[in-house]
CSV table of C-alpha atoms in Angstrom, one decimal:
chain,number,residue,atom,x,y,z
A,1,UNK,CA,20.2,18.2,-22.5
A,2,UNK,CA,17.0,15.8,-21.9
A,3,UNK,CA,14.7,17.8,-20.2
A,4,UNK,CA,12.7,16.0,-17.7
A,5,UNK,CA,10.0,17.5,-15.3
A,6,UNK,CA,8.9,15.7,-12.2
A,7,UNK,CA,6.9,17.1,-9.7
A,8,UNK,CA,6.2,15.1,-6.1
A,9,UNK,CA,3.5,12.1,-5.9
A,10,UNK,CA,-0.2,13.0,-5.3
A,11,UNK,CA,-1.9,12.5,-2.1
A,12,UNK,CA,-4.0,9.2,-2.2
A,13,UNK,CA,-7.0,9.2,-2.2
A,14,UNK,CA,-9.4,8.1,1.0
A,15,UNK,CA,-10.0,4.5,1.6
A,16,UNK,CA,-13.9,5.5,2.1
A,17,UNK,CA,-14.0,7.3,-1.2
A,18,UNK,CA,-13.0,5.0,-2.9
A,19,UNK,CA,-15.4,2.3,-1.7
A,20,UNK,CA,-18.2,4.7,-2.4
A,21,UNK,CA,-16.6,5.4,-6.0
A,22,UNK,CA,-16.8,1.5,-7.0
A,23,UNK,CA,-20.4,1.8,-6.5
A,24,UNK,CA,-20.4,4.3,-8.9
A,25,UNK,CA,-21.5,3.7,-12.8
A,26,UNK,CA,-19.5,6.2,-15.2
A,27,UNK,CA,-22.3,6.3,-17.0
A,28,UNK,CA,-25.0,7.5,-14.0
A,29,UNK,CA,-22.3,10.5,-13.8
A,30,UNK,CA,-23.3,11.0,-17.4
A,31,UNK,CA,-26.5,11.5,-16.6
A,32,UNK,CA,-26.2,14.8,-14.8
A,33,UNK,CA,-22.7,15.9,-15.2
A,34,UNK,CA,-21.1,16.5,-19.5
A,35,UNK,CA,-17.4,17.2,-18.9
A,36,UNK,CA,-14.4,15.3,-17.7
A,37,UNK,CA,-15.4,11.7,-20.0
A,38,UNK,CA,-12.8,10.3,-21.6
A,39,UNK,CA,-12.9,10.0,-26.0
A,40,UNK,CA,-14.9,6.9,-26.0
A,41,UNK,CA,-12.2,5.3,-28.2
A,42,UNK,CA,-10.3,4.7,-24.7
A,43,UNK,CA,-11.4,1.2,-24.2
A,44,UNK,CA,-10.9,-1.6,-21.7
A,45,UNK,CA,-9.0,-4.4,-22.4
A,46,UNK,CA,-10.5,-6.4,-19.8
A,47,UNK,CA,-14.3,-6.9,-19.4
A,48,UNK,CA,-16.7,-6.2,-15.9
A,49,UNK,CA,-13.8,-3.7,-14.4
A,50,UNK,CA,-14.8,-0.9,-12.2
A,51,UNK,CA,-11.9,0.9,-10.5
A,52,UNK,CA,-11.2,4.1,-8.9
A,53,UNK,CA,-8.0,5.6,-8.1
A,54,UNK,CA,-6.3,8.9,-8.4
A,55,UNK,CA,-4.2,9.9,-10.8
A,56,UNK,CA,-0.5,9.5,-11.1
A,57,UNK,CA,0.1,11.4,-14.8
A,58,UNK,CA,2.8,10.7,-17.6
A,59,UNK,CA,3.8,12.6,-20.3
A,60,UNK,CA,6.1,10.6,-23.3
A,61,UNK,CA,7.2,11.1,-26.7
A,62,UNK,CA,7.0,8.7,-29.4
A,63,UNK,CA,9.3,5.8,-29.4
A,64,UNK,CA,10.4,6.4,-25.6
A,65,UNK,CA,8.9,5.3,-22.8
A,66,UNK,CA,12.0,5.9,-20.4
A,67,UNK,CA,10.2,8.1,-18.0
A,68,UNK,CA,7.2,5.5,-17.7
A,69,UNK,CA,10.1,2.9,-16.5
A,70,UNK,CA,10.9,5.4,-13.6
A,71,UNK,CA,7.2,6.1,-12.4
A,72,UNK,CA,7.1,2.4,-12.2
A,73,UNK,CA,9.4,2.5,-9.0
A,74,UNK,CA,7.4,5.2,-7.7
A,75,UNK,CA,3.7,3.8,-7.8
A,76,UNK,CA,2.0,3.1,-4.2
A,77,UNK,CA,-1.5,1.1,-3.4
A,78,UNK,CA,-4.7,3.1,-5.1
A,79,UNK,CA,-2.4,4.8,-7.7
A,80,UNK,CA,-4.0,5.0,-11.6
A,81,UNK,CA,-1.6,5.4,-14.2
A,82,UNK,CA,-2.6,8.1,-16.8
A,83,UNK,CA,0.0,8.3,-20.0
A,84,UNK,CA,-0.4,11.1,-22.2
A,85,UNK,CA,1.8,9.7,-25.8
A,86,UNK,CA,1.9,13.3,-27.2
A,87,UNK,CA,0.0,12.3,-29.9
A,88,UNK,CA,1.5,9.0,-30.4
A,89,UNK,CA,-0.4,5.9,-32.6
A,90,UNK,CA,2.6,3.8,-32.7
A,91,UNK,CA,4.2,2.9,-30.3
A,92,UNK,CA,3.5,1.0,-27.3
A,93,UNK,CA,4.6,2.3,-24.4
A,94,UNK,CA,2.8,-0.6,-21.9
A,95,UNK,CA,2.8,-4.4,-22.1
A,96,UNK,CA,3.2,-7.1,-19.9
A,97,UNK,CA,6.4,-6.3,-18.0
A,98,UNK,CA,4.7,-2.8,-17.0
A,99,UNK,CA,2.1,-4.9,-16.5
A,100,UNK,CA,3.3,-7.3,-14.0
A,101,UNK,CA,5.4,-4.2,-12.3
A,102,UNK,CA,2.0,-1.9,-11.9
A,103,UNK,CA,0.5,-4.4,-10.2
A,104,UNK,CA,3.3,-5.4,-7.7
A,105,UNK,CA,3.2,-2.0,-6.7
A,106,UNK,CA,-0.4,-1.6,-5.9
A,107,UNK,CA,-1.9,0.6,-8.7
A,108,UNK,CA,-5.4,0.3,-9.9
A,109,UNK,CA,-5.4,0.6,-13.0
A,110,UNK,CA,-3.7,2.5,-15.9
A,111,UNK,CA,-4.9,4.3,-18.9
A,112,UNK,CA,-2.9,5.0,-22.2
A,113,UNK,CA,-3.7,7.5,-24.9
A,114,UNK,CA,-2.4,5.2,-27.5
A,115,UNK,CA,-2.1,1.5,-27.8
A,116,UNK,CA,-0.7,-1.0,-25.7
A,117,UNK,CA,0.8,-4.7,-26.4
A,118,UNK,CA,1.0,-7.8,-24.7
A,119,UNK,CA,-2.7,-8.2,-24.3
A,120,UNK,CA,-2.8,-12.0,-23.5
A,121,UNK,CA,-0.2,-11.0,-20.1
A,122,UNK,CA,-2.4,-7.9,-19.1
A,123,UNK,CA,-5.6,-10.4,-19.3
A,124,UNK,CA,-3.5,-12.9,-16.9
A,125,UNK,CA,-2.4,-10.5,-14.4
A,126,UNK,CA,-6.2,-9.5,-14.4
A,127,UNK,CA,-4.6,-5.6,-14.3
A,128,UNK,CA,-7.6,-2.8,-15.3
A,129,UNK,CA,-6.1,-1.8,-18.4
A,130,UNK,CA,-8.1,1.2,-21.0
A,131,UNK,CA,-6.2,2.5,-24.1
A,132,UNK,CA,-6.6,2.5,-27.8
A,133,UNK,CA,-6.0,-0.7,-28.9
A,134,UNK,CA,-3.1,-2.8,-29.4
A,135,UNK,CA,0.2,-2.6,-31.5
A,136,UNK,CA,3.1,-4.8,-32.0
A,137,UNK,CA,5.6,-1.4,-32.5
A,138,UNK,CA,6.9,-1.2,-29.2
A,139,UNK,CA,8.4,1.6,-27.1
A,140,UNK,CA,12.4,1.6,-25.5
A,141,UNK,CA,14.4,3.3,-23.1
A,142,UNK,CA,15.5,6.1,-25.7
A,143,UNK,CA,16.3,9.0,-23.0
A,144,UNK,CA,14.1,11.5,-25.0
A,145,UNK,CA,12.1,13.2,-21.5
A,146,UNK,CA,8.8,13.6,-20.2
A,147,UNK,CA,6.8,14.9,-17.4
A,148,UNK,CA,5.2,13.2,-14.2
A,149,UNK,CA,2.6,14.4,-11.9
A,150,UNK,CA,2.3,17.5,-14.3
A,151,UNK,CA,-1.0,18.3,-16.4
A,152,UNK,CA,-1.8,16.2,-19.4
A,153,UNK,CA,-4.1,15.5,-21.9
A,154,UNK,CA,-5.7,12.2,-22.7
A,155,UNK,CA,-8.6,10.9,-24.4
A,156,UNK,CA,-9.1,14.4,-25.2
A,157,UNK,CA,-9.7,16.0,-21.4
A,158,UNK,CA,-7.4,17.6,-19.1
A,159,UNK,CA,-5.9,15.4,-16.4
A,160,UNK,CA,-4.1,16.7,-13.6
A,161,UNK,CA,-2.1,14.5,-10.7
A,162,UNK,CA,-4.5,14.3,-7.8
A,163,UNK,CA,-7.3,13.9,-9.8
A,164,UNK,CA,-10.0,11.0,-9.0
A,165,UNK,CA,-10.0,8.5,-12.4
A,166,UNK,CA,-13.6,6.5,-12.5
A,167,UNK,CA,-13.1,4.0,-15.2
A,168,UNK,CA,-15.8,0.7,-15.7
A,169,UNK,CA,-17.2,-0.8,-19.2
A,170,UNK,CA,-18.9,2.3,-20.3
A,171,UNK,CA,-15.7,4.1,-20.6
A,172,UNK,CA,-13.6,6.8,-18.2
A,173,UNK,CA,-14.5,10.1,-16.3
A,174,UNK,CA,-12.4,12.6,-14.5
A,175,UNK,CA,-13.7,14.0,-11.1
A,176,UNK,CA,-11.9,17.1,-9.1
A,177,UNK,CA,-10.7,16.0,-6.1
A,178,UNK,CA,-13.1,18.2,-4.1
A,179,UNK,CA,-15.6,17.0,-6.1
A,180,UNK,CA,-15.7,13.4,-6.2
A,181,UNK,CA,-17.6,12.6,-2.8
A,182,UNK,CA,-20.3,14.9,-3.7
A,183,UNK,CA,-20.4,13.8,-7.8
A,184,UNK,CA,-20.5,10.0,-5.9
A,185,UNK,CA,-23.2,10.4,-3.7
A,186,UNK,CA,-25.4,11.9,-6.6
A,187,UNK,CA,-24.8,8.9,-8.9
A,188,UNK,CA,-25.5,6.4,-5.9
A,189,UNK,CA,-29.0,8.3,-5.4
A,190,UNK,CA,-29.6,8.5,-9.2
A,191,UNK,CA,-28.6,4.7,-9.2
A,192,UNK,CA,-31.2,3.6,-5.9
A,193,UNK,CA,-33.9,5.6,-7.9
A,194,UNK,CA,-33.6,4.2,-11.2
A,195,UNK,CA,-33.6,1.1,-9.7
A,196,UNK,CA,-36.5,1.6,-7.1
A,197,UNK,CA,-38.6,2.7,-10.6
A,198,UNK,CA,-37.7,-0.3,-12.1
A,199,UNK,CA,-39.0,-2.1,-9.7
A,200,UNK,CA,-41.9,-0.3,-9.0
A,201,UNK,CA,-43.8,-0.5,-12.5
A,202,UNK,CA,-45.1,-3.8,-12.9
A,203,UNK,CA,-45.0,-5.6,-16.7
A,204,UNK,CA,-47.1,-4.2,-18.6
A,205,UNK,CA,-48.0,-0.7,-17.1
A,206,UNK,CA,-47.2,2.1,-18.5
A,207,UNK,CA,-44.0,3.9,-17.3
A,208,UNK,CA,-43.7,7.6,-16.1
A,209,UNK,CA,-42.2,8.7,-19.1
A,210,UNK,CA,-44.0,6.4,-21.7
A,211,UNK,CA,-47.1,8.3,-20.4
A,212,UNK,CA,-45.5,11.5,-20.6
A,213,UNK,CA,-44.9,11.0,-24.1
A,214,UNK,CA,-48.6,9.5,-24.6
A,215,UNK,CA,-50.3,12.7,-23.2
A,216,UNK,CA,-48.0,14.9,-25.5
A,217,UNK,CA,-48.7,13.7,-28.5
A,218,UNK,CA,-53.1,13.1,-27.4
A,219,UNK,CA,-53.1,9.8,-26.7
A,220,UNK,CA,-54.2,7.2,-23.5
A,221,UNK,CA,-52.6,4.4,-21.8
């Protein structure tokens, strides 16, 4: 019998979260938070993305990409599609008809833990697409099972439906639910900072740091 596990869709996330989450560069959280990135061989297909959306999780096997074809129907506005391939290389389970369905439904963004194909449709649909590169082996409707809106792996971290996916250039973080608005208003005053010191040391004085480094080792700006 072909097992199948399916648990109920995840509450969406709030409209003002995720405004204040687009503000937010993966790579600020980065700067004072270590867990939850994605293996930085997930990589965008498309350039200048920055999405956020919480996580609708899929679990397939292999060849099959049955179950993926199902969550399709399922997917609401603000949805982001995490696929967990089991350990697959290749097959791919997402081209451009998932591509043109994802979209119609409202969702985000998706993120595979293997390759995907079709990459000249994904790049015309303009859908936020991360994975690990392309393949011309693709996926069918074999029946074989899978799990939605369980936990999953992908690019190496633990995903569970619910979650809040963060995914720009830099690469892909995954924020607890009841952390996000907190994790987001740190990175937004890291950001303002960084920017106001910028901005505040004039060519060709010395920065903060340089001079911290200057006194260390006995020397003078």
């Amino acid at each position: 019998m072909t097992d199948y596990r399916i648990n109920p869709m995840p509450e969406p996330l709030s409209p003002e979260l995720i405004q204040k989450l687009r503000l937010v560069q993966t790579a600020s959280v980065g700067h004072f938070r270590q867990w939850g990135f994605m293996d930085r061989r997930i990589r965008p297909l498309l350039r200048g993305k920055r999405v956020a959306g919480v996580a609708v999780t899929v679990a397939i096997p292999g060849p099959d990409s049955t179950l993926l074809g199902h969550a399709l129907g399922l997917l609401r506005p603000g949805d982001f599609v995490v696929v967990d391939r089991l350990g697959d290389d290749r097959y791919a389970c997402w081209g451009g008809g998932v591509t043109a369905s994802a979209k119609a439904a409202g969702a985000v963004g998706a993120i595979v833990d293997g390759p995907c194909t079709d990459l000249l449709e994904i790049e015309e649909a303009d859908f936020p697409m991360w994975c690990r590169g392309l393949s011309s082996i693709t996926a069918g409707w074999y029946n074989l099972g899978g799990t939605m809106n369980h936990p999953v792996a992908c690019g190496n971290v633990p995903v569970l439906a619910g979650d809040v996916i963060l995914a720009d250039e830099e690469g892909v973080v995954i924020l607890p639910r009841e952390e996000a608005n907190e994790i987001a208003d740190s990175a937004i005053a890291l950001q303002d900072l960084e920017k106001a010191t910028r901005l505040e040391t004039p060519a060709g004085e010395t920065s903060e740091a340089t001079q911290m480094v200057l006194e260390a080792i006995g020397q003078k700006s």
